[in-house]
XYZ file of C-alpha atoms in Angstrom:
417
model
C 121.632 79.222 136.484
C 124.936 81.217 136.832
C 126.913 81.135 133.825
C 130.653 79.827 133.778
C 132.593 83.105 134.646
C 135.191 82.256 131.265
C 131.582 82.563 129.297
C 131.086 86.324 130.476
C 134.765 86.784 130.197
C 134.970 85.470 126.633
C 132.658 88.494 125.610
C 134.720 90.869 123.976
C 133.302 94.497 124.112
C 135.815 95.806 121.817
C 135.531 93.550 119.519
C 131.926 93.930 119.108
C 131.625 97.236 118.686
C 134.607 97.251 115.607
C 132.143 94.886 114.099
C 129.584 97.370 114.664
C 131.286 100.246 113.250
C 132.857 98.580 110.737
C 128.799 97.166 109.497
C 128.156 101.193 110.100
C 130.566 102.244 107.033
C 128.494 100.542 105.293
C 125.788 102.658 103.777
C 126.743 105.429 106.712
C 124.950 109.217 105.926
C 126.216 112.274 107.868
C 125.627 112.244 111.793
C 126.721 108.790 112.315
C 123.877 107.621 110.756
C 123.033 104.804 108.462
C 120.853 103.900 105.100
C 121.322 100.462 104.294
C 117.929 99.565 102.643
C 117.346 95.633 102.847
C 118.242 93.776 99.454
C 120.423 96.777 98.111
C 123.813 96.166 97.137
C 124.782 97.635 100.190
C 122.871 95.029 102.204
C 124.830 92.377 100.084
C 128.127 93.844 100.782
C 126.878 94.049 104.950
C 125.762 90.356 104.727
C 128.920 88.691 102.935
C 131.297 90.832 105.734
C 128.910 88.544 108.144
C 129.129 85.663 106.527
C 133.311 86.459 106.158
C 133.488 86.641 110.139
C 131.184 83.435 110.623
C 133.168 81.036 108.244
C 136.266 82.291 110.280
C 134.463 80.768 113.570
C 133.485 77.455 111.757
C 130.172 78.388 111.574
C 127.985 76.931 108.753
C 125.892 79.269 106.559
C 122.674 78.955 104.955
C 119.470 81.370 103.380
C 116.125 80.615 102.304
C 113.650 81.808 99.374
C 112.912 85.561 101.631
C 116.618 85.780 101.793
C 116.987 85.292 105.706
C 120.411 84.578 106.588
C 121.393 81.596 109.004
C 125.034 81.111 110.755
C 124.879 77.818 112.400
C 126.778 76.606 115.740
C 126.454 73.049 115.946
C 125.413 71.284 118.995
C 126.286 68.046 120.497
C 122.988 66.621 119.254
C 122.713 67.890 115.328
C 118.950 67.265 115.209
C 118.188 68.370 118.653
C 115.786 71.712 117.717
C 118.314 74.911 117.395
C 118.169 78.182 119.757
C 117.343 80.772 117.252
C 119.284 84.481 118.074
C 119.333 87.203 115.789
C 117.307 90.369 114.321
C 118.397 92.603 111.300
C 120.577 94.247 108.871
C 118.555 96.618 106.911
C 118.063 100.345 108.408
C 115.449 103.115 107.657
C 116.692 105.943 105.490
C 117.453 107.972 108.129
C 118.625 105.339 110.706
C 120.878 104.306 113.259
C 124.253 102.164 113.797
C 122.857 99.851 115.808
C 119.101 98.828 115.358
C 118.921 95.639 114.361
C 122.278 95.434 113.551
C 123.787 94.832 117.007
C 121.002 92.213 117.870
C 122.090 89.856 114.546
C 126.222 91.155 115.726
C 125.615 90.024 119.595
C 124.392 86.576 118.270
C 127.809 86.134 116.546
C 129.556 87.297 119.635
C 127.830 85.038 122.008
C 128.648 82.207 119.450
C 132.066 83.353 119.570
C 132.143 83.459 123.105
C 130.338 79.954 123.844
C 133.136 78.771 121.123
C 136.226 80.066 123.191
C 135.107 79.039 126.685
C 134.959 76.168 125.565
C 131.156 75.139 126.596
C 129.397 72.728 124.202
C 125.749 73.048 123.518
C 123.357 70.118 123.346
C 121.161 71.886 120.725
C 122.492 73.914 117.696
C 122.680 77.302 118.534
C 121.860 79.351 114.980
C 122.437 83.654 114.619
C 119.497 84.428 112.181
C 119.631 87.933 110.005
C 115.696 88.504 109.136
C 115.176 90.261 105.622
C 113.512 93.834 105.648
C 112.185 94.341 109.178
C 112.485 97.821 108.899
C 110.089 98.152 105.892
C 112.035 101.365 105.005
C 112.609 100.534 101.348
C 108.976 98.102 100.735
C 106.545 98.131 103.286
C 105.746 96.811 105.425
C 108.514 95.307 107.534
C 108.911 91.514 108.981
C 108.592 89.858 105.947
C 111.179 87.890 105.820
C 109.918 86.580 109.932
C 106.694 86.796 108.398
C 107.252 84.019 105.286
C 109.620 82.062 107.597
C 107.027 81.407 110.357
C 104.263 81.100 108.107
C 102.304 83.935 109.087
C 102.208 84.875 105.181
C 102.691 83.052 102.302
C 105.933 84.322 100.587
C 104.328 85.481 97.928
C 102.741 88.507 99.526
C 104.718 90.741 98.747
C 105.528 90.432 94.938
C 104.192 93.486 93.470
C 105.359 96.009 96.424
C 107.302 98.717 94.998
C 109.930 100.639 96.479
C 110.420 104.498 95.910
C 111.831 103.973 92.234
C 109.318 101.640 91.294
C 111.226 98.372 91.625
C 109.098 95.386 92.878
C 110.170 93.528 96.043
C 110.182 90.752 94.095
C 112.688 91.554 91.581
C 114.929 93.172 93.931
C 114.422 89.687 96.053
C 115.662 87.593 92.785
C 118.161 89.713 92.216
C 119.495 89.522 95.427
C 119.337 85.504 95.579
C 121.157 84.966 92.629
C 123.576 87.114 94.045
C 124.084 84.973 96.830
C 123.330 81.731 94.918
C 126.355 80.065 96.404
C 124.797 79.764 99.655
C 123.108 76.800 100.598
C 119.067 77.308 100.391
C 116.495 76.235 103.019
C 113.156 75.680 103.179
C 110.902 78.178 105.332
C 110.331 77.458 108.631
C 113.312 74.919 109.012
C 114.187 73.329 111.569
C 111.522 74.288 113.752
C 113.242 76.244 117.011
C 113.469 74.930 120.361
C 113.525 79.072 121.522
C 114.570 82.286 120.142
C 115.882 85.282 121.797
C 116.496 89.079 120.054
C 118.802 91.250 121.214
C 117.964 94.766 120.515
C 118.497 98.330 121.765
C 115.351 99.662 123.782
C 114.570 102.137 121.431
C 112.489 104.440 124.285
C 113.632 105.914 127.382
C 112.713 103.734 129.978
C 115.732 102.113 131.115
C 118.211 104.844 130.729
C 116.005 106.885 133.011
C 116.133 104.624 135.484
C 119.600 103.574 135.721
C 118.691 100.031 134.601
C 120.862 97.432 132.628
C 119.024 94.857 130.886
C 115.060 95.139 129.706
C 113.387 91.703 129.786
C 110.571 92.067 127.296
C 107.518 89.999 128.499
C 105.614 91.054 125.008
C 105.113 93.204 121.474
C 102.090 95.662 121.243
C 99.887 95.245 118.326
C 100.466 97.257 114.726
C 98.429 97.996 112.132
C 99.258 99.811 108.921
C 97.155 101.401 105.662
C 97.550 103.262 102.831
C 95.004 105.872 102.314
C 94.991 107.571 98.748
C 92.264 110.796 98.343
C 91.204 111.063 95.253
C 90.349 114.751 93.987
C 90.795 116.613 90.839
C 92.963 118.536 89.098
C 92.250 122.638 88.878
C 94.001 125.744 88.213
C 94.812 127.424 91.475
C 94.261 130.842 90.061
C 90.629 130.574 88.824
C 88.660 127.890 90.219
C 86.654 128.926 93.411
C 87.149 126.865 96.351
C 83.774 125.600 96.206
C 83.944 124.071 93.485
C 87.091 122.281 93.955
C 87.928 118.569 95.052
C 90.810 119.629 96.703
C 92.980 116.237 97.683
C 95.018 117.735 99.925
C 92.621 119.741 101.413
C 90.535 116.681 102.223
C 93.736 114.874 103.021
C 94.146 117.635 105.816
C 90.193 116.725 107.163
C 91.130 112.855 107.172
C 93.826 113.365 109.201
C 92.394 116.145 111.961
C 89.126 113.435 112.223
C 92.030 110.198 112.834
C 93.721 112.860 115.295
C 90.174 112.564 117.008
C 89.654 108.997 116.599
C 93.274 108.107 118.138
C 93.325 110.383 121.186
C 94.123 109.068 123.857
C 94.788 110.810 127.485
C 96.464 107.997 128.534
C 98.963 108.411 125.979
C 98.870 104.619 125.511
C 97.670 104.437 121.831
C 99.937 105.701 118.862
C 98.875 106.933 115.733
C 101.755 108.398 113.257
C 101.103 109.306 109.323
C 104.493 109.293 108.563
C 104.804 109.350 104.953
C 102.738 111.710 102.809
C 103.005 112.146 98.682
C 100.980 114.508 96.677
C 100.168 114.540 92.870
C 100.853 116.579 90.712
C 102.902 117.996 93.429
C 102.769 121.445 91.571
C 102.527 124.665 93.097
C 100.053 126.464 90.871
C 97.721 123.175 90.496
C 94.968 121.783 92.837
C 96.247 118.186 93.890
C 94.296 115.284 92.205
C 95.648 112.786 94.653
C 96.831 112.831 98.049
C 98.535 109.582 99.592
C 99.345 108.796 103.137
C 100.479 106.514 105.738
C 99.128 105.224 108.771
C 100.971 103.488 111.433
C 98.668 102.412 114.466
C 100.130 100.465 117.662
C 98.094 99.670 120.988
C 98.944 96.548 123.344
C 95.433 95.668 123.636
C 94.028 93.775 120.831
C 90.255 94.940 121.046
C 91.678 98.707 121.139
C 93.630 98.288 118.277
C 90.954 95.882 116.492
C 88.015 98.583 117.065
C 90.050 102.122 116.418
C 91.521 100.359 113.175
C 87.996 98.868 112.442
C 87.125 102.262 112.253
C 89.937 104.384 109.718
C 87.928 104.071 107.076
C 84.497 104.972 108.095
C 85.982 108.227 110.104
C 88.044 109.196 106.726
C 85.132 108.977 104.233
C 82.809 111.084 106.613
C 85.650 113.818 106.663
C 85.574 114.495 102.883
C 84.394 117.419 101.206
C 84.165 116.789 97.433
C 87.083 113.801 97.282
C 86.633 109.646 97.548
C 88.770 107.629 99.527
C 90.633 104.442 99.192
C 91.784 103.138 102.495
C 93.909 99.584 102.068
C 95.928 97.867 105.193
C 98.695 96.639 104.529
C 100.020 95.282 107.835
C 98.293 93.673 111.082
C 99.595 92.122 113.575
C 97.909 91.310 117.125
C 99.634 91.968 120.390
C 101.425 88.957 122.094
C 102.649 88.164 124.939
C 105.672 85.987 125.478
C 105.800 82.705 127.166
C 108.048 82.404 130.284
C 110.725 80.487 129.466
C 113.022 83.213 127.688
C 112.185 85.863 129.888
C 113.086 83.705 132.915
C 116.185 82.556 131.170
C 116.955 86.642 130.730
C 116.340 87.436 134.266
C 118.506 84.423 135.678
C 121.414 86.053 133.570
C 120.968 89.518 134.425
C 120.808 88.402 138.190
C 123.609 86.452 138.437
C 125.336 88.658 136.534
C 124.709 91.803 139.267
C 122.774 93.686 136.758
C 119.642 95.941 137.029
C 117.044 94.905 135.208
C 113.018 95.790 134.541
C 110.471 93.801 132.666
C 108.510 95.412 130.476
C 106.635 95.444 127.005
C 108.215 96.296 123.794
C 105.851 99.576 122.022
C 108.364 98.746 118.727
C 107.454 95.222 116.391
C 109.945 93.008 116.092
C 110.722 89.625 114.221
C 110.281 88.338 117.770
C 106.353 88.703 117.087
C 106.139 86.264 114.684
C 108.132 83.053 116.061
C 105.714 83.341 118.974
C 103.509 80.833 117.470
C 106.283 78.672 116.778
C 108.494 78.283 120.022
C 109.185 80.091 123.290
C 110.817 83.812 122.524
C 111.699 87.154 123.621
C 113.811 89.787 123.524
C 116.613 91.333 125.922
C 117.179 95.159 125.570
C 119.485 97.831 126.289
C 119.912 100.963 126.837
C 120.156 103.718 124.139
C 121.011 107.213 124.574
C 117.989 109.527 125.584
C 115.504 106.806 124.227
C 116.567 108.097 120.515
C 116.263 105.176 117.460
C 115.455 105.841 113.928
C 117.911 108.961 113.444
C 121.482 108.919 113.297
C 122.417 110.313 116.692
C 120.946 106.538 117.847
C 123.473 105.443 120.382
C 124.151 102.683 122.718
C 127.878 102.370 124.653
C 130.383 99.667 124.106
C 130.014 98.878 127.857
C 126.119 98.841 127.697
C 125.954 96.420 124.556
C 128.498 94.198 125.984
C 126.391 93.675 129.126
C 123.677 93.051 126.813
C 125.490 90.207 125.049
C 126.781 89.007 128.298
C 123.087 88.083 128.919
C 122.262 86.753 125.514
C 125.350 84.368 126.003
C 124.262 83.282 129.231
C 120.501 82.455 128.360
C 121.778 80.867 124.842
C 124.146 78.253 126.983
C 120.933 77.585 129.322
C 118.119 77.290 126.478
C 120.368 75.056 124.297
C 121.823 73.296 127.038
C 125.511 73.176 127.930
C-alpha cells in the first residue's frame, strides 16, 4: 500500500534531528558521544523533554511499575489493540547519539506526521520508551521489555547493583516517585495489535551496499554470565608461583579455553568478555578474585544452547589452583519475526523508491520480547562505517528521515487509516 504523498511529506528531517541533538546534550561526553545511564537523573531530565514535546501534539502519557514510558495517539476505535513503536533512551557509558534514541524520536515524528496529514488511524497508535535496554548501568538489558511482556517477573532484578553499589530497585523507586504524576499502567497493557522499532543498523551491511532501509526478519540469540575466580591473596615478592592460586592467572586460562570453545571459522558465533574487575587490584599483591563478563550471541538456538551449556564445564577444567563460580544472568533464544511487519516495511520502502535488504539483526532488541505477544520487527538504517556503541556513532539527517518515512508509512497500514 502506497502511502498518501502529504504523509511522507509531513516528515520533517530537520526537525528530527534538533530533537536528536537536543536529547544528545543531554548526558553528552567528548566526541559527540553520550552517557545517559537509564533511571539517572539525566534519564529523567531526557524523558520529561519527551513527554514536553508529546503533550504539545495532544498526545496522552502514561508509565508502568519498570518505568516504560507510553505517548499515546488515539485512534478512531479507542479499544481497538494499539500499534506499538518505540525503543530507548538510556545509552552505554561510552555511547552514541542515536541508539535507541532515534527509534523512541522517529515514533514521535511519525505521530507527528500522521497528525498533520491529517490521516486518522483506526487503532491507537502508542511511541513506547523501554527502560534500560542497554544494560550499561545494571545488567542485563531489556528489562523493562522483559517485565512488560512477561518474559520475567518484575521482580528480577531487585538486588542488581550498579557500579556504586546502588540496587536497581532503589534507583527504580526513586525514579517513579519522581515521575509520580504520570498516570501508571499495568504490565503488559493493552495487549498490541503489532509493534515496529526503528533503530540504526549498528553493523556495516547496508552502508556497504548502498542500501536504504534494513527489514529485519529476526534477533539472534544472547546469553550472558558472570564468572568470578576465586584465588588467594599472596605477596608478589615471596611466594613461588607454585604455590600460588593466582585469580588472574587462572582468569587468563578461562578465557584462552572459551577462546577455544567459541571459535568459529565461519565467523558466525560471538563471544566478547567485555568487562573484567580484579581484587585487591594491587600491584604488589596476588589477586584473590578475578570477575568477568561473558556475552555470547549465535542465531541458532542449539549452537547457542550447547556452547553456553558448556562455559562452565570448559572454565573449571582450565584452573590451576582457583574455584569457579559461573552464574547467567541473561538468555534469550533466537526468533524469528512473523510476516506481517516485515511485509508492511518492504511495501513502504518500495513505494517509496528505496533500496532495501532483509536481513537478521546480530544486536538484541526490545523487539525480542513482544514476539510472543503480537506481530513485530524492526526497520534499520544506515550508520556510518557500521560504528555503534562509541561516540563517533553516526547516522545522516537524510538517512534517518527515510527511515521514519517508512515507519510512518507501515504505522498508517498496521493501525489502519
Amino acid at each position: 500500500m502506497a502511502a498518501p504523498p502529504n504523509l511522507i511529506a509531513a516528515v520533517d528531517e530537520a526537525r528530527q534531528w534538533d530533537r536528536l541533538m537536543r536529547m544528545a546534550q543531554l548526558g553528552a561526553i567528548p566526541g559527540d558521544g553520550v552517557n545517559r545511564p537509564c533511571l539517572s537523573p539525566l534519564d529523567r531530565e531526557a524523558r520529561r523533554l519527551l513527554i514536553g514535546w508529546a503533550r504539545e501534539l495532544g498526545l496522552t502519557v502514561a508509565t508502568d511499575g519498570l518505568a516504560n514510558l507510553f505517548l499515546r495517539h488515539e485512534g478512531t476505535d479507542p479499544e481497538a489493540a494499539p500499534v506499538l513503536t518505540g525503543s530507548h533512551m538510556d545509552s552505554q557509558p561510552n555511547g552514541g547519539r542515536f541508539d535507541g534514541i532515534w527509534g523512541v524520536l522517529a515514533g514521535l515524528e511519525a505521530v507527528q506526521a500522521i497528525r498533520e496529514a491529517g490521516i486518522a488511524t483506526r487503532r491507537p497508535i502508542e511511541v513506547v520508551a523501554w527502560t534500560n535496554e542497554e544494560g550499561g548501568r545494571f545488567a542485563p538489558g531489556c528489562m523493562g521489555s522483559m517485565a512488560w511482556s512477561g518474559f520475567r517477573p518484575a521482580d528480577s532484578w531487585d538486588s542488581v547493583t550498579d557500579a556504586a553499589g546502588t540496587t536497581f530497585r532503589a534507583a527504580l523507586e526513586e525514579h517513579l516517585a519522581a515521575e509520580a504524576d504520570l498516570p501508571r499502567r499495568p504490565f503488559g497493557t493493552p495487549r498490541p495489535h503489532a509493534y515496529v522499532e526503528a533503530h540504526i543498523e549498528q553493523g556495516p551491511r547496508l552502508e556497504a551496499g548502498g542500501l536504504d532501509i534494513g527489514i529485519v526478519t529476526g534477533i539472534q540469540g544472547s546469553r550472558w554470565f558472570t564468572v568470578e575466580i576465586h584465588g588467594r591473596t599472596d605477596h608478589a615478592g615471596t611466594t613461588p608461583l607454585g604455590q600460588r592460586k593466582d585469580a588472574v592467572q587462572d582468569m587468563l586460562r578461562a578465557i584462552a579455553a572459551l577462546n577455544a570453545l567459541t571459535h568459529d571459522p565461519a565467523d558466525v558465533l560471538r563471544f566478547t568478555v567485555g568487562r573484567v574487575e580484579v581484587f585487591p587490584n594491587a600491584s604488589n599483591t596476588v589477586a584473590n578474585l578475578a570477575r568477568f563478563s561473558i556475552d555470547l550471541r549465535h542465531p541458532d538456538k542449539d549452537v547457542l544452547l550447547k556452547r553456553g551449556d558448556a562455559i562452565p564445564g570448559v572454565i573449571q577444567a582450565a584452573l590451576r589452583g582457583c574455584t569457579a563460580t559461573v552464574t547467567e544472568t541473561f538468555h534469550a533464544l533466537p526468533v524469528t519475526f512473523r510476516p506481517e511487519v516485515p511485509e508492511a516495511v518492504e511495501r513502504a520502502a518500495a513505494a517509496q523508491g528505496l533500496k532495501s535488504l532483509r536481513m537478521p539483526s546480530g544486536a538484541f532488541h526490545d523487539a525480542q520480547f513482544l514476539v510472543p505477544l503480537c506481530p513485530s520487527g524492526m526497520i534499520f538504517v544506515p550508520c556510518r562505517d557500521g560504528v555503534s556503541h562509541h561516540p563517533s556513532e553516526y547516522s545522516s539527517p537524510e538517512q534517518l528521515a527515510r527511515g521514519t518515512r517508512v515507519l510512518a508509512a507501515a504505522l498508517v497500514e498496521l493501525a489502519g487509516a
